[in-house]
Amino acid sequence: MTQLFKPKDNDIFRAVIVGTFVLLIVALMYSDLLQGSSYLTRKGTDVEQPIPFSHKHHVGGLGIDCRFCHTSVEKSSYAGIPSTEICMKCHREIWKDSPVLEPVRRSFRTGKPLVWNRVHNLPDFVYFNHSIHVHKGISCLTCHGQVDRMSLMHKEHTLYMSWCLNCHQHPGNYIGPVNKVFDMRSKEPKEHSQRVYYSPYHIKQITNCSACHH
Amino acid sequence: MKKLHDLIGKKGKAFWRSIEELAGDPEIQDCVKHEFPQTGALWDIPMTRRSFLKFMGAQIMMLYLAGCSRTLPDKIVPYVKSPEEIIPGRPLFFASALSYAGFGRGVLVESNMGRPTKIEGNPQHPDSLGFTDAITQALLYQLYDPDRSDMVMEKGLPSSWEDFKNVLQQRLMELKKSQGRGLRFLSKPIISPSLAFARQNILKKYPLAQWHQYSALYQDYSRKAYFEIFGKEVQPIYHVEKADRILSIESDFLTQGAGAIAYSSSFANRRGGDKKEHINRLYALESTPTLTGSMADHRLVMPPTQLGNSLAFLCRQLGLGHVSYNSNLSNRDQDQLNAIAQDLREHHGRSLVVAGSQQPVPIQMMVCYLNDTLHNVGNTIDYLPVIEELPEDMTMSLRQLTNDLNKGEVTDLIVLDVNPVYASPYDLHFLKAFQKADFKVHGGLYFDETAQVSDWHIPMTHELESWGDTKAFDGTVSIRQPLMGPLYNGRNVYEISSIFLEEEYRSSLEAVRSFWKRRLDRLDFDFFWEKTVHDGVMEGTSFKPINHSPQIHYVTTPPIDNALTLLIRPDPYILDGEFSNNSLLQELPKPLTRLTWDNAVLISPKTAASLDLSNGEGIEIAYNDRLLEAPVWILPGQANQTLTIHLGYGRSQPGLIGNKLGFNAYELLNSSFPYELMGISVRKTGRHFSLANVQHHSMIDSKRHPVIVGNLSDYEHDPAFAARKTDSPQPAETLYEPKEHLHGQYQWGMLIDLNRCTGCSACTMACQVENNIPVVGKEQVMNHREMHWIRVDRYYDGSIDHPKIYHQPIPCMQCENAPCEVVCPVEATSHSEEGLNEMTYNRCIGTRYCSNNCPYKVRRFNFYEFAKPQRTTALHLSQNPDVTVRARGVMEKCTYCVQRINKARIDAKNENRTIRDGEIVPACQQACPAGAIVFGNITDSNAKVSQAKASPLNYGLLEELGTRPRTTYLAKIINPNPKMEPDHG
């Protein structure tokens, strides 16, 4: 009976063993990359909307305050999506015949609401509150990015828990003056960072689970 | 198990939960040791080891693939015109009113962007004072119930409202010619003034028509007694806060019926806390135990005939010569009653005698005379006009209708929101009579037994779907405000009556508003209306007491009879069957018996022993030619030779939830003696029924007494007796550093005052609604898998025949040294710096180690996708948006309503202030009528909770384990009469 394995098979086996480990590590790294990739998180991907509403034009160009449309951002957990009526406040007069705005006019005429595609979506077991963040000096920019430069809206960050914790563990790096929260032209808060606002705003590191999960 | 015989008359161990435990049944020991004693046997899927591994492998693969999926973008739908008052994410509260069981209760309904999600009490309303009971909380389920009828039906086939209207209009053409001869209506007793007005108009238009009222929850007996005595329809109203001595004759005035919330609140104010100068004393004479009886300092148990004679004896002792009794009571009983009589006499003008509404007329009359002779009238009791708009004897009313039906005098019968085919006495044979009418219309929330045999069925609106009005027990009018449009195509009663009146129907708002505009005739009506709707109460509508001296009648009581007696009572939660399809109420453990999803014949241990019966065994009750088979439940504290059954079960057409539950006690409901059948006979059938009883679930293994009780005299002598009884290590006695991570600004804690708690379970229900807690069904309850986050444990102490009864609500104790946290492998349960034992559902992988290690057994596990029915039906609209809906395989438990804590914290921070004391009210505290639960920041020495915890009565459950629970209890102080023997031998 001839031998089943030859001496050079040892090398093949070694290569296979090492190769398996290498493959495993590559697979893990790949899946980690995939998790954070814009493909899965849609970070940085413009979201198509029924009306090509441009924040760049309205905020950057015209300088409309965030709260003009997102009315409940200071009072509630939700920032609020503007009702058709809010759009029509201006567009009754401006661009009133534009075909692009026909869905808005139709909604106003018929009473059927507009249906937008959601850009920022949190899982159902996460409770985020806008009002407390804007009251404590977290600028809109910090989470939503330079909205005044976005034509179509996209997500600036992954909205993963690790991203939330970046700030919740080191709030000083992100907190700016409360009166500049809605100011799109203000400098990135990171630059004046530190803890200057810790005591005036009673800032704490809130990292306990039930702060967001209940 | 030891034979039941051996246990009779013996004093067992202190604080036992059931007869089985008292007898030392090894199965019960198993329940104490294991949370789920039968779990091992539940895996009944035949699977080989190989296929198990294959499935496991496939599962892991699929899990991995599922992790790679990319979620589709969601949609956002904003308003077209946003309503002015709505801020998304902030609920609104609307004042409204609900009426069931014949009285109105003012409520505030929480609405989240148009969805009613929770019912709270209205602090301005006299029947609520800001609190609710379990039924009021659960009414939200009825609103969304997917089993509600949503279609007009003609002879069981779908039809339309227009068709019905056309047919009805044709019938009315004929009826108008005959002035309404043969037209009859049947409704619940009318307490709504605007509905009474509609009725009046209809009868004006059809003068020969008649309107009948019927409900199995009637109060005919007390009404009859008061009518005889005062010559007038009156009802009593109690001022419990002024009463130093109360005698309750099988009355559950603290938890059942009109005014219960107000009475419970005033009663608790005389019992709670550690200041006992104003403590009252409650005596109860009972045949079947009630929750009020369980609060009594002396509870005398006796069969119904002896009860009547004892009360008559008491009357004689207090000088009522026109009351006679004709049986000899034992010397011991006489001594006890003499002591009560003397105590009542000494506190005349500050005492109160209350009779249960099912007590027979002689007892009602004696109670009325007693209150009179004790000078209680005008002090602790007042007589008011009745709240029914058209008071009548309801049994008589239904009997007359049945007779007329049988005589063929009724051609058109309109049944509105009652179900007489199911809920009526057997001897009227209503179904047979009903079928003799030509044109039968049934309007109601459900396609029920009556709808099934009617020619037409029309779905009606729920109370929260249309405008209306109602009256509280003291006459206060409330306008009922709808919270949403009809969810299931229902029509309201004003719309139906407009067809009869041949009027153009505008809206229920217009119907109610125009009625009140005419009735009140005020110049400032518009303003007054707005204010009334906003406040939920109409100013100046409460009744004034009637001053009438009673006429003296001779009262005789039937002699003591040792025959077997059957008591028939409405179910404490299902009532007459109205809430059969309410799963929340079905799964709520019933007071004292702790049964869920079923009714049973309650029987005393001694009588059960003499018939050789054990729990769940079937008996056949025979009365004349009537037979009824039902399971028995042995209830310590029930009178011997007395059986009790509850109405509301055994329905054939309630809906998916209520199908095939329990037995139908209406089979034995006799219109002549509705609540008491003497001389029944009982036979053991040998059949065994499986009942879902929770008394052995989540058992605490405590070597010390879980409930600490002391007499008033002991307490005065040694205020710190509670601490000595617990024998717990002092906070300083620890080898470890105090928890250094508890450095939050607020430290949350809770206190439950056992002096106040009546065991009514309002907290359990409020918690369930607030926290989206699912219902699991009878089968799963039998597997110990019910999900209530706060349960109310019931303990007995003393002999098996006549024990003292105690209640203890058990939420999560939020231990500072929580045993659950250290065993979690994934840190899904952790401690916050404010002392909360947090449960993070999305981290939980379902090992159940935490639950296993919890000495209080307060953790609940989702064995199945219990929340699924809520997701797939309209029920998902009822869910609280601030609480995560848990999936299968996830552990959950009481969080001290952390969503409310977070909301208050954010609000406070936004306003740059600290959280005020009393700003955070957990759902259980908010509902509790007795105010037994206090929550707050224990580091703030001015907070109510800290002050209450400073009491010498404060103790922690299982404190000896060193868990340092944040939820603690106040030991219970009872105030027995020193001249009487203590209750239990």
XYZ file of N, CA, C and O in Angstrom, chain A residues 36-173:
552
model
N -19.535 49.561 8.955
C -19.401 51.007 8.993
C -19.471 51.643 7.614
O -19.359 52.860 7.482
N -19.670 50.826 6.592
C -19.600 51.368 5.236
C -20.829 52.185 4.903
O -21.895 51.996 5.493
N -20.673 53.062 3.950
C -21.808 53.888 3.584
C -22.869 53.064 2.869
O -24.020 53.468 2.800
N -22.472 51.876 2.398
C -23.470 51.026 1.755
C -24.528 50.614 2.775
O -25.721 50.695 2.515
N -24.068 50.170 3.945
C -25.027 49.733 4.964
C -25.618 50.896 5.745
O -26.790 50.904 6.067
N -24.792 51.861 6.070
C -25.301 52.937 6.932
C -25.957 54.047 6.126
O -26.634 54.882 6.681
N -25.712 54.056 4.825
C -26.185 55.124 3.942
C -25.597 56.478 4.319
O -26.157 57.522 3.996
N -24.514 56.444 5.058
C -23.862 57.688 5.425
C -23.336 58.362 4.159
O -22.705 57.721 3.333
N -23.654 59.623 4.011
C -23.161 60.373 2.863
C -23.887 60.105 1.560
O -23.509 60.651 0.531
N -24.916 59.267 1.589
C -25.655 58.978 0.358
C -26.887 59.870 0.284
O -27.718 59.852 1.194
N -26.990 60.631 -0.759
C -28.154 61.493 -0.909
C -29.416 60.655 -1.046
O -29.418 59.628 -1.727
N -30.471 61.101 -0.395
C -31.733 60.363 -0.455
C -32.678 61.083 -1.400
O -32.918 62.279 -1.269
N -33.177 60.327 -2.374
C -34.135 60.901 -3.321
C -35.420 61.288 -2.584
O -35.848 60.588 -1.668
N -36.026 62.392 -2.973
C -37.274 62.831 -2.350
C -38.309 63.111 -3.440
O -37.945 63.366 -4.587
N -39.584 63.079 -3.087
C -40.631 63.357 -4.079
C -40.506 64.772 -4.652
O -40.879 65.016 -5.797
N -39.989 65.680 -3.844
C -39.717 67.035 -4.323
C -38.240 67.279 -4.052
O -37.788 67.031 -2.942
N -37.495 67.728 -5.017
C -36.050 67.895 -4.780
C -35.771 69.099 -3.886
O -35.199 70.092 -4.307
N -36.214 68.993 -2.645
C -36.048 70.103 -1.714
C -34.567 70.289 -1.408
O -33.870 69.329 -1.097
N -34.113 71.532 -1.486
C -32.693 71.793 -1.263
C -32.486 72.605 0.005
O -32.905 73.756 0.115
N -31.823 71.986 0.973
C -31.441 72.735 2.161
C -30.399 73.796 1.801
O -30.345 74.851 2.406
N -29.572 73.457 0.799
C -28.522 74.381 0.394
C -29.124 75.724 -0.020
O -28.673 76.791 0.377
N -30.208 75.638 -0.775
C -30.864 76.848 -1.239
C -31.575 77.576 -0.103
O -31.410 78.772 0.093
N -32.345 76.811 0.683
C -33.185 77.447 1.701
C -32.384 77.932 2.901
O -32.644 79.005 3.435
N -31.420 77.122 3.330
C -30.650 77.494 4.517
C -29.423 78.302 4.116
O -29.211 79.421 4.585
N -28.626 77.713 3.226
C -27.399 78.385 2.820
C -27.676 79.652 2.026
O -27.122 80.710 2.303
N -28.569 79.547 1.055
C -28.838 80.682 0.176
C -29.717 81.737 0.819
O -29.361 82.907 0.887
N -30.865 81.329 1.313
C -31.836 82.306 1.816
C -31.659 82.612 3.292
O -32.183 83.590 3.804
N -30.949 81.716 3.988
C -30.684 81.970 5.410
C -31.894 81.772 6.303
O -32.053 82.446 7.316
N -32.770 80.855 5.919
C -33.934 80.587 6.777
C -33.482 79.797 8.006
O -32.703 78.849 7.892
N -33.971 80.203 9.139
C -33.619 79.529 10.395
C -34.190 78.113 10.411
O -35.283 77.863 9.891
N -33.464 77.167 11.056
C -33.918 75.775 11.124
C -35.320 75.686 11.720
O -36.152 74.881 11.307
N -35.567 76.533 12.762
C -36.813 76.425 13.524
C -38.031 76.916 12.760
O -39.154 76.705 13.189
N -37.784 77.600 11.619
C -38.924 78.052 10.835
C -39.735 76.853 10.349
O -40.957 76.880 10.308
N -39.021 75.791 9.973
C -39.703 74.584 9.503
C -39.754 73.492 10.569
O -40.757 72.830 10.739
N -38.611 73.316 11.259
C -38.565 72.252 12.276
C -39.006 72.858 13.593
O -38.200 73.129 14.481
N -40.314 73.043 13.728
C -40.853 73.932 14.766
C -40.727 73.401 16.178
O -40.670 74.166 17.119
N -40.715 72.085 16.341
C -40.779 71.587 17.718
C -39.409 71.184 18.262
O -39.328 70.566 19.308
N -38.332 71.584 17.552
C -37.012 71.093 17.942
C -36.608 71.525 19.349
O -35.893 70.814 20.049
N -37.121 72.649 19.814
C -36.741 73.104 21.153
C -37.693 72.602 22.237
O -37.435 72.760 23.410
N -38.841 72.046 21.809
C -39.861 71.702 22.792
C -40.049 70.207 22.964
O -40.645 69.766 23.929
N -39.602 69.433 22.018
C -40.006 68.037 22.018
C -38.850 67.146 21.593
O -37.794 67.625 21.174
N -39.087 65.855 21.693
C -38.061 64.925 21.229
C -37.925 64.998 19.712
O -36.836 64.882 19.179
N -39.042 65.218 19.025
C -39.007 65.325 17.570
C -38.714 66.753 17.135
O -39.247 67.693 17.711
N -37.902 66.890 16.105
C -37.670 68.230 15.573
C -38.889 68.687 14.791
O -39.201 69.874 14.740
N -39.591 67.752 14.211
C -40.792 68.096 13.450
C -40.495 68.258 11.981
O -39.528 68.913 11.598
N -41.305 67.648 11.150
C -41.202 67.804 9.703
C -42.262 68.823 9.305
O -43.406 68.717 9.743
N -41.901 69.837 8.519
C -42.860 70.905 8.241
C -44.115 70.388 7.543
O -44.050 69.509 6.691
N -45.243 70.956 7.934
C -46.497 70.626 7.269
C -46.533 71.320 5.912
O -45.770 72.252 5.653
N -47.416 70.860 5.049
C -47.554 71.477 3.724
C -47.819 72.980 3.857
O -47.351 73.788 3.070
N -48.577 73.301 4.894
C -48.937 74.689 5.125
C -47.704 75.579 5.268
O -47.681 76.711 4.768
N -46.691 75.034 5.950
C -45.471 75.834 6.146
C -44.791 76.103 4.801
O -44.345 77.215 4.530
N -44.749 75.091 3.935
C -44.173 75.287 2.600
C -44.944 76.389 1.863
O -44.380 77.262 1.214
N -46.283 76.276 2.007
C -47.140 77.169 1.234
C -47.119 78.602 1.741
O -47.518 79.514 1.032
N -46.644 78.779 2.974
C -46.537 80.138 3.496
C -45.759 81.007 2.519
O -46.109 82.155 2.266
N -44.663 80.458 1.996
C -43.861 81.217 1.043
C -44.287 80.918 -0.390
O -44.386 81.816 -1.215
N -44.538 79.637 -0.638
C -44.713 79.263 -2.041
C -46.099 79.581 -2.589
O -46.401 79.283 -3.725
N -46.912 80.183 -1.797
C -48.132 80.790 -2.297
C -47.773 81.977 -3.204
O -48.465 82.273 -4.157
N -46.646 82.623 -2.817
C -46.222 83.824 -3.542
C -45.038 83.550 -4.474
O -44.993 84.030 -5.590
N -44.076 82.787 -3.938
C -42.836 82.588 -4.677
C -42.896 81.273 -5.443
O -43.270 80.256 -4.876
N -42.464 81.287 -6.681
C -42.472 80.074 -7.523
C -43.839 79.412 -7.510
O -43.948 78.203 -7.462
N -44.856 80.236 -7.543
C -46.171 79.638 -7.341
C -46.652 78.834 -8.541
O -47.617 78.106 -8.436
N -45.974 78.959 -9.657
C -46.382 78.170 -10.811
C -45.362 77.097 -11.185
O -45.522 76.408 -12.179
N -44.322 76.978 -10.372
C -43.252 76.028 -10.712
C -43.783 74.600 -10.739
O -44.426 74.151 -9.795
N -43.514 73.870 -11.827
C -44.002 72.484 -11.914
C -43.372 71.595 -10.846
O -43.968 70.604 -10.429
N -42.144 71.959 -10.389
C -41.481 71.139 -9.363
C -42.295 71.143 -8.076
O -42.313 70.173 -7.324
N -42.990 72.259 -7.825
C -43.716 72.387 -6.567
C -45.163 71.889 -6.660
O -45.919 72.026 -5.718
N -45.500 71.300 -7.796
C -46.872 70.845 -7.973
C -47.310 69.869 -6.860
O -48.420 69.987 -6.333
N -46.447 68.902 -6.446
C -46.880 68.004 -5.358
C -47.258 68.763 -4.084
O -48.192 68.367 -3.385
N -46.553 69.854 -3.787
C -46.871 70.628 -2.582
C -48.246 71.261 -2.741
O -49.086 71.203 -1.841
N -48.474 71.861 -3.891
C -49.762 72.525 -4.117
C -50.902 71.504 -4.117
O -51.971 71.748 -3.588
N -50.586 70.335 -4.708
C -51.624 69.306 -4.753
C -51.989 68.868 -3.329
O -53.153 68.726 -2.984
N -50.953 68.676 -2.528
C -51.197 68.279 -1.144
C -52.043 69.311 -0.425
O -52.971 68.984 0.315
N -51.749 70.574 -0.666
C -52.488 71.649 -0.007
C -53.938 71.688 -0.489
O -54.853 71.929 0.284
N -54.092 71.436 -1.802
C -55.433 71.448 -2.380
C -56.274 70.282 -1.873
O -57.416 70.436 -1.483
N -55.676 69.103 -1.896
C -56.459 67.895 -1.634
C -56.470 67.500 -0.160
O -57.290 66.688 0.254
N -55.535 68.044 0.609
C -55.478 67.639 2.016
C -54.735 66.335 2.228
O -54.670 65.831 3.340
N -54.167 65.793 1.153
C -53.376 64.552 1.294
C -51.932 64.940 1.605
O -51.337 65.734 0.878
N -51.363 64.383 2.657
C -50.022 64.818 3.056
C -48.945 64.389 2.067
O -49.110 63.432 1.306
N -47.843 65.114 2.103
C -46.656 64.720 1.341
C -46.012 63.530 2.029
O -46.106 63.398 3.251
N -45.374 62.668 1.248
C -44.684 61.532 1.855
C -43.201 61.649 1.524
O -42.805 61.527 0.369
N -42.401 61.922 2.553
C -40.962 62.091 2.354
C -40.242 60.801 2.690
O -40.741 59.975 3.446
N -39.044 60.669 2.147
C -38.205 59.532 2.525
C -37.346 59.937 3.715
O -36.725 60.986 3.728
N -37.334 59.063 4.705
C -36.634 59.369 5.945
C -35.114 59.298 5.723
O -34.626 58.371 5.086
N -34.411 60.280 6.234
C -32.958 60.291 6.115
C -32.310 59.777 7.395
O -31.436 58.928 7.360
N -32.754 60.294 8.506
C -32.188 59.871 9.797
C -33.172 58.956 10.494
O -34.254 59.383 10.857
N -32.787 57.711 10.672
C -33.701 56.756 11.290
C -33.002 56.040 12.431
O -31.937 55.476 12.247
N -33.609 56.082 13.604
C -33.055 55.356 14.739
C -33.892 54.116 14.984
O -35.080 54.102 14.681
N -33.288 53.067 15.535
C -34.085 51.878 15.861
C -35.173 52.221 16.881
O -35.061 53.210 17.607
N -36.220 51.370 16.939
C -37.353 51.662 17.810
C -37.004 51.646 19.294
O -37.756 52.150 20.113
N -35.876 51.012 19.653
C -35.544 50.942 21.078
C -34.614 52.066 21.525
O -34.040 52.014 22.595
N -34.440 53.054 20.663
C -33.609 54.197 21.031
C -34.492 55.430 21.131
O -35.283 55.707 20.236
N -34.382 56.137 22.236
C -35.168 57.352 22.420
C -34.236 58.551 22.449
O -33.516 58.770 23.414
N -34.224 59.271 21.347
C -33.391 60.462 21.240
C -34.294 61.678 21.416
O -35.414 61.703 20.921
N -33.791 62.677 22.118
C -34.599 63.872 22.350
C -33.868 65.091 21.805
O -32.773 65.434 22.258
N -34.462 65.767 20.824
C -33.818 66.942 20.246
C -33.713 68.089 21.242
O -32.694 68.756 21.331
N -34.806 68.309 22.015
C -34.867 69.537 22.810
C -33.706 69.640 23.793
O -33.084 70.690 23.928
N -33.385 68.551 24.465
C -32.327 68.642 25.476
C -30.977 68.928 24.815
O -30.154 69.674 25.337
N -30.764 68.374 23.622
C -29.480 68.594 22.957
C -29.323 70.046 22.516
O -28.251 70.621 22.693
N -30.376 70.630 21.966
C -30.221 72.022 21.523
C -30.159 72.974 22.717
O -29.533 74.024 22.646
N -30.776 72.576 23.827
C -30.697 73.430 25.018
C -29.331 73.380 25.684
O -29.009 74.242 26.488
N -28.595 72.321 25.400
C -27.291 72.185 26.052
C -26.148 72.513 25.092
O -25.013 72.103 25.321
N -26.456 73.177 24.015
C -25.382 73.679 23.172
C -24.834 72.715 22.144
O -23.705 72.869 21.684
N -25.583 71.691 21.801
C -25.176 70.829 20.691
C -25.768 71.441 19.422
O -26.985 71.503 19.255
N -24.891 71.898 18.566
C -25.348 72.567 17.349
C -25.958 71.555 16.393
O -25.597 70.372 16.400
N -26.867 72.007 15.567
C -27.441 71.150 14.533
C -26.339 70.528 13.687
O -26.412 69.375 13.270
N -25.294 71.365 13.457
C -24.170 70.934 12.629
C -23.516 69.659 13.141
O -23.085 68.811 12.372
N -23.443 69.546 14.462
C -22.686 68.463 15.072
C -23.191 67.098 14.612
O -22.399 66.203 14.361
N -24.489 66.954 14.514
C -25.023 65.660 14.097
C -25.416 65.651 12.626
O -25.271 64.645 11.954
N -25.948 66.764 12.148
C -26.514 66.755 10.794
C -25.537 67.257 9.740
O -25.842 67.224 8.557
N -24.384 67.762 10.170
C -23.380 68.227 9.211
C -23.757 69.579 8.621
O -24.678 70.252 9.079
N -23.018 69.958 7.583
C -23.252 71.262 6.954
C -24.494 71.172 6.075
O -24.411 71.078 4.846
N -25.643 71.240 6.737
C -26.915 71.127 6.025
C -27.018 72.236 4.973
O -27.604 72.044 3.902
N -26.412 73.391 5.285
C -26.525 74.524 4.361
C -25.752 74.301 3.068
O -25.787 75.134 2.166
N -25.014 73.199 3.017
C -24.308 72.918 1.762
C -24.851 71.676 1.081
O -24.264 71.170 0.139
N -25.929 71.107 1.603
C -26.466 69.876 1.014
C -27.639 70.222 0.114
O -28.604 70.827 0.564
N -27.555 69.792 -1.155
C -28.703 70.006 -2.043
C -29.789 69.026 -1.648
O -30.823 69.397 -1.115
N -29.516 67.756 -1.874
C -30.398 66.736 -1.327
C -29.815 66.350 0.021
O -28.616 66.361 0.221
N -30.697 65.979 0.928
C -30.241 65.698 2.295
C -29.582 64.325 2.354
O -30.032 63.379 1.706
N -28.506 64.261 3.116
C -27.947 62.952 3.420
C -27.531 62.881 4.871
O -27.457 63.881 5.563
N -27.266 61.657 5.310
C -26.845 61.441 6.676
C -25.364 61.734 6.756
O -24.585 61.212 5.966
N -24.961 62.564 7.711
C -23.559 62.935 7.833
C -22.792 61.883 8.639
O -21.632 61.644 8.397
N -23.502 61.273 9.593
C -22.829 60.290 10.456
C -23.614 58.986 10.463
O -24.758 58.931 10.035
N -22.988 57.951 11.012
C -23.616 56.619 10.976
C -24.833 56.533 11.900
O -25.700 55.704 11.697
N -24.880 57.339 12.926
C -25.873 57.261 13.994
C -25.749 55.945 14.762
O -26.700 55.487 15.387
N -24.570 55.333 14.721
C -24.335 54.143 15.545
C -24.158 54.553 16.996
O -23.842 55.701 17.299
N -24.335 53.577 17.889
C -24.228 53.889 19.306
C -22.816 54.346 19.652
O -22.630 55.223 20.495
N -21.816 53.777 18.971
C -20.442 54.191 19.266
C -20.258 55.668 18.944
O -19.558 56.396 19.638
N -20.955 56.106 17.894
C -20.887 57.513 17.520
C -21.550 58.393 18.592
O -21.018 59.423 18.978
N -22.709 57.944 19.095
C -23.374 58.686 20.172
C -22.456 58.804 21.378
O -22.333 59.854 22.002
N -21.817 57.648 21.697
C -21.008 57.612 22.913
C -19.768 58.496 22.823
O -19.277 58.974 23.834
N -19.262 58.710 21.606
C -18.139 59.641 21.427
C -18.391 60.930 22.169
O -17.520 61.465 22.836
N -19.588 61.435 21.997
C -19.936 62.706 22.600
C -20.390 62.526 24.038
O -20.032 63.306 24.906
N -21.174 61.476 24.271
C -21.691 61.303 25.635
C -20.571 61.045 26.633
O -20.721 61.329 27.809
N -19.449 60.509 26.148
C -18.332 60.290 27.061
C -17.448 61.533 27.167
O -16.817 61.754 28.189
N -17.397 62.325 26.110
C -16.551 63.532 26.128
C -17.352 64.704 25.599
O -17.076 65.229 24.533
N -18.368 65.120 26.338
C -19.241 66.161 25.803
C -18.504 67.463 25.510
O -18.878 68.196 24.589
N -17.466 67.713 26.263
C -16.753 68.979 26.103
C -16.268 69.211 24.693
O -16.191 70.359 24.226
N -15.967 68.165 23.977
C -15.440 68.323 22.628
C -16.485 68.826 21.644
O -16.157 69.223 20.537
